[in-house]
């Protein structure tokens, strides 16, 4: 069963706007990661946030983690058409040996 | 371009065929993975190899047979597949045999698009 659930399932915005995606998970984790997948391609790792961190930045990406609510959010600022992709959160349940992916959010950025 | 190379990019096979998917990485990673992804769904873990030994099999049907000849190569042998096995098959690698437990991200190839007719 999936560890993470994401919302919204799909998001359509104009270029230059910010995009926020949310992820919820069920069990304790060591860390949470976000990946991007362009259509028909492999997944690309974006950012990792450890369970003892609350916020992390990487370029136009900002990730937050609330372990009390078992949730995370990914903010993409000043979006570009090239940001159009599916975004997945992935968790590592404490003591687990496998990565579990959320359902994903499909982001469309209109030029 | 990714550092994990998968071949072929596309494969069409009949239900009686035998074929193999190949994956190669030269990052020195000691864990390698096979994932299956259906359209508009997240990747689902199939197998994990750690130090060339099979460590996780997610109850995958025996018509899928993984093989890890050495630390850089991972194969997936296919035999007597069903049409519902049509999907994108993704290979990944990571530095740690414990996957993300040691904060080691996955590096994915671009996948093999498999169609079973």
Short mmCIF file of C-alpha atoms in Angstrom, two decimals:
data_model
loop_
_atom_site.label_atom_id
_atom_site.label_comp_id
_atom_site.label_asym_id
_atom_site.label_seq_id
_atom_site.Cartn_x
_atom_site.Cartn_y
_atom_site.Cartn_z
CA UNK A 1 0.00 0.00 0.00
CA UNK A 2 1.16 3.52 -0.64
CA UNK A 3 2.75 5.37 2.24
CA UNK A 4 2.19 8.83 0.85
CA UNK A 5 -0.84 10.55 -0.53
CA UNK A 6 -0.58 13.81 -2.41
CA UNK A 7 -2.87 16.62 -3.21
CA UNK A 8 -3.88 18.09 -5.44
CA UNK A 9 -3.85 15.30 -8.01
CA UNK A 10 -3.45 17.90 -10.74
CA UNK A 11 -2.57 21.58 -10.70
CA UNK A 12 -2.67 24.07 -13.57
CA UNK A 13 -1.08 27.50 -13.19
CA UNK A 14 0.32 30.34 -15.27
CA UNK A 15 4.02 30.85 -15.74
CA UNK A 16 5.42 33.03 -12.98
CA UNK A 17 2.93 31.84 -10.36
CA UNK A 18 3.86 29.69 -7.38
CA UNK A 19 2.86 26.03 -7.15
CA UNK A 20 2.26 24.23 -3.88
CA UNK A 21 1.89 20.47 -3.57
CA UNK A 22 1.16 18.56 -0.40
CA UNK A 23 2.04 15.07 0.76
CA UNK A 24 0.75 13.07 3.70
CA UNK A 25 2.18 9.83 4.99
CA UNK A 26 1.19 7.21 7.52
CA UNK A 27 4.13 5.92 9.51
CA UNK A 28 7.29 7.28 11.13
CA UNK A 29 10.03 8.21 8.69
CA UNK A 30 13.75 8.86 8.60
CA UNK A 31 13.41 11.35 5.77
CA UNK A 32 11.12 12.47 3.00
CA UNK A 33 12.14 13.13 -0.57
CA UNK A 34 10.59 14.81 -3.57
CA UNK A 35 11.07 13.63 -7.13
CA UNK A 36 10.07 15.04 -10.51
CA UNK A 37 9.10 12.97 -13.54
CA UNK A 38 8.73 14.36 -17.01
CA UNK A 39 6.33 12.47 -19.24
CA UNK A 40 7.63 9.02 -20.14
CA UNK A 41 10.99 9.58 -18.43
CA UNK A 42 12.66 8.44 -15.24
CA UNK A 43 12.30 10.17 -11.90
CA UNK A 44 14.76 12.86 -10.87
CA UNK A 45 15.56 13.47 -7.22
CA UNK A 46 14.85 17.08 -6.21
CA UNK A 47 15.34 17.44 -2.49
CA UNK A 48 15.56 15.44 0.74
CA UNK A 49 14.43 16.63 4.15
CA UNK A 50 15.37 14.70 7.28
CA UNK A 51 12.85 13.95 9.99
CA UNK A 52 14.54 16.43 12.37
CA UNK A 53 14.35 19.27 9.84
CA UNK A 54 11.36 21.53 9.37
CA UNK A 55 12.22 23.44 6.21
CA UNK A 56 14.70 23.18 3.39
CA UNK A 57 15.44 25.27 0.31
CA UNK A 58 17.04 24.47 -3.02
CA UNK A 59 16.92 27.15 -5.69
CA UNK A 60 13.24 27.84 -6.43
CA UNK A 61 12.16 24.89 -4.30
CA UNK A 62 11.05 25.07 -0.69
CA UNK A 63 10.09 21.96 1.25
CA UNK A 64 8.49 21.85 4.67
CA UNK A 65 7.99 18.88 6.93
CA UNK A 66 5.58 18.56 9.84
CA UNK A 67 6.18 15.22 11.50
CA UNK A 68 3.39 15.81 14.04
CA UNK A 69 0.90 16.00 11.18
CA UNK A 70 2.80 13.51 9.02
CA UNK A 71 2.77 15.92 6.13
CA UNK A 72 5.09 17.78 3.79
CA UNK A 73 4.71 20.46 1.19
CA UNK A 74 6.70 21.38 -1.90
CA UNK A 75 6.60 24.98 -3.09
CA UNK A 76 7.93 25.91 -6.51
CA UNK A 77 8.30 29.66 -6.83
CA UNK A 78 8.16 31.66 -10.07
CA UNK A 79 7.15 28.60 -12.07
CA UNK A 80 8.27 28.06 -15.64
CA UNK A 81 6.77 26.03 -18.48
CA UNK A 82 9.70 23.62 -18.03
CA UNK A 83 8.41 22.80 -14.54
CA UNK A 84 5.50 20.93 -16.15
CA UNK A 85 5.87 17.39 -14.81
CA UNK A 86 4.59 14.96 -12.22
CA UNK A 87 5.91 15.42 -8.69
CA UNK A 88 6.12 12.56 -6.21
CA UNK A 89 6.94 12.50 -2.54
CA UNK A 90 8.75 9.43 -1.28
CA UNK A 91 9.25 8.24 2.25
CA UNK A 92 11.47 5.86 4.08
CA UNK A 93 9.55 4.30 6.95
CA UNK A 94 11.82 3.99 9.95
CA UNK A 95 13.67 0.73 9.74
CA UNK A 96 12.44 0.13 6.22
CA UNK A 97 14.50 -1.00 3.27
CA UNK A 98 12.31 0.33 0.53
CA UNK A 99 11.22 3.63 -0.89
CA UNK A 100 7.47 4.20 -1.03
CA UNK A 101 6.07 6.79 -3.42
CA UNK A 102 2.97 8.90 -3.06
CA UNK A 103 0.32 9.07 -5.75
CA UNK A 104 1.87 12.21 -7.27
CA UNK A 105 0.72 15.63 -8.39
CA UNK A 106 0.61 16.48 -12.09
CA UNK A 107 1.64 20.10 -12.57
CA UNK A 108 0.86 22.04 -15.75
CA UNK A 109 2.52 25.43 -16.17
CA UNK A 110 1.04 27.45 -19.00
CA UNK A 111 3.28 29.85 -20.85
CA UNK B 1 20.68 12.43 -19.43
CA UNK B 2 20.84 10.09 -16.47
CA UNK B 3 23.72 8.14 -14.98
CA UNK B 4 21.64 4.98 -15.04
CA UNK B 5 21.28 3.54 -18.53
CA UNK B 6 18.43 1.25 -19.49
CA UNK B 7 18.04 -0.72 -22.70
CA UNK B 8 15.99 -1.08 -24.75
CA UNK B 9 13.94 2.11 -24.56
CA UNK B 10 10.93 0.40 -26.07
CA UNK B 11 10.02 -3.28 -26.28
CA UNK B 12 7.04 -5.02 -27.83
CA UNK B 13 6.72 -8.71 -27.10
CA UNK B 14 4.20 -11.46 -27.47
CA UNK B 15 2.95 -13.51 -24.57
CA UNK B 16 5.12 -16.47 -25.54
CA UNK B 17 8.33 -14.51 -26.02
CA UNK B 18 11.36 -14.37 -23.78
CA UNK B 19 13.12 -11.03 -23.50
CA UNK B 20 15.42 -9.20 -21.11
CA UNK B 21 15.66 -5.65 -19.85
CA UNK B 22 19.09 -4.29 -19.00
CA UNK B 23 20.28 -1.63 -16.60
CA UNK B 24 23.78 -0.29 -16.02
CA UNK B 25 25.27 2.24 -13.61
CA UNK B 26 28.85 3.29 -13.01
CA UNK B 27 28.40 5.39 -9.89
CA UNK B 28 29.67 2.69 -7.57
CA UNK B 29 26.25 2.24 -6.06
CA UNK B 30 25.74 -1.05 -4.24
CA UNK B 31 21.94 -1.15 -4.27
CA UNK B 32 19.89 -1.55 -7.43
CA UNK B 33 16.14 -1.62 -7.90
CA UNK B 34 13.44 -2.53 -10.38
CA UNK B 35 10.21 -0.55 -10.33
CA UNK B 36 7.09 -0.95 -12.44
CA UNK B 37 5.00 2.10 -13.32
CA UNK B 38 1.59 2.13 -14.93
CA UNK B 39 0.27 5.27 -16.59
CA UNK B 40 -0.57 8.09 -14.18
CA UNK B 41 0.45 5.96 -11.20
CA UNK B 42 3.48 6.08 -8.89
CA UNK B 43 6.34 3.61 -9.32
CA UNK B 44 5.82 0.30 -7.53
CA UNK B 45 8.81 -1.54 -6.14
CA UNK B 46 9.48 -4.99 -7.59
CA UNK B 47 12.97 -6.06 -6.53
CA UNK B 48 15.94 -4.75 -4.56
CA UNK B 49 19.50 -6.02 -4.91
CA UNK B 50 22.03 -5.20 -2.25
CA UNK B 51 25.66 -6.04 -2.89
CA UNK B 52 24.56 -8.22 -5.82
CA UNK B 53 22.22 -10.29 -3.68
CA UNK B 54 18.44 -10.20 -3.91
CA UNK B 55 17.21 -8.62 -0.69
CA UNK B 56 13.61 -7.71 -1.49
CA UNK B 57 11.07 -9.38 -3.76
CA UNK B 58 7.71 -7.66 -3.50
CA UNK B 59 5.76 -10.85 -4.29
CA UNK B 60 6.42 -10.42 -7.98
CA UNK B 61 5.14 -13.23 -10.27
CA UNK B 62 7.79 -15.70 -11.38
CA UNK B 63 7.39 -14.64 -15.01
CA UNK B 64 9.68 -11.77 -13.95
CA UNK B 65 13.17 -13.00 -13.07
CA UNK B 66 15.83 -10.53 -11.90
CA UNK B 67 19.55 -11.03 -12.16
CA UNK B 68 22.50 -9.01 -10.93
CA UNK B 69 25.67 -10.26 -12.69
CA UNK B 70 27.88 -7.66 -11.00
CA UNK B 71 27.65 -4.43 -9.04
CA UNK B 72 27.12 -2.35 -12.18
CA UNK B 73 24.56 -4.42 -14.03
CA UNK B 74 20.98 -5.43 -13.39
CA UNK B 75 18.80 -7.50 -15.69
CA UNK B 76 15.13 -8.35 -15.68
CA UNK B 77 14.26 -11.50 -17.62
CA UNK B 78 10.73 -11.69 -18.95
CA UNK B 79 8.86 -14.83 -19.95
CA UNK B 80 5.21 -15.61 -20.65
CA UNK B 81 4.04 -12.11 -19.78
CA UNK B 82 0.44 -10.98 -19.82
CA UNK B 83 -0.98 -7.85 -21.48
CA UNK B 84 -1.51 -6.32 -18.04
CA UNK B 85 2.26 -6.40 -17.56
CA UNK B 86 2.55 -3.61 -20.11
CA UNK B 87 4.12 -0.67 -18.27
CA UNK B 88 7.19 1.50 -17.88
CA UNK B 89 9.92 -0.49 -16.13
CA UNK B 90 12.34 1.68 -14.22
CA UNK B 91 15.74 0.77 -12.88
CA UNK B 92 17.29 2.76 -10.03
CA UNK B 93 20.40 2.67 -7.91
CA UNK B 94 21.49 4.14 -4.61
CA UNK B 95 24.63 4.29 -2.52
CA UNK B 96 23.20 2.46 0.44
CA UNK B 97 21.72 -1.00 0.64
CA UNK B 98 19.24 0.45 3.08
CA UNK B 99 17.84 2.75 0.41
CA UNK B 100 16.74 6.01 1.89
CA UNK B 101 17.32 4.90 5.47
CA UNK B 102 20.76 6.40 5.26
CA UNK B 103 19.60 9.48 3.36
CA UNK B 104 20.70 8.11 0.03
CA UNK B 105 18.53 9.24 -2.89
CA UNK B 106 17.54 7.01 -5.76
CA UNK B 107 18.99 7.59 -9.22
CA UNK B 108 16.63 6.44 -11.95
CA UNK B 109 17.13 5.47 -15.54
CA UNK B 110 14.65 6.62 -18.18
CA UNK B 111 12.97 3.26 -18.25
CA UNK B 112 11.90 0.66 -20.78
CA UNK B 113 8.40 1.07 -22.19
CA UNK B 114 7.11 -2.50 -22.44
CA UNK B 115 4.08 -3.51 -24.47
CA UNK B 116 2.84 -7.09 -24.26
CA UNK B 117 0.59 -8.14 -27.14
#
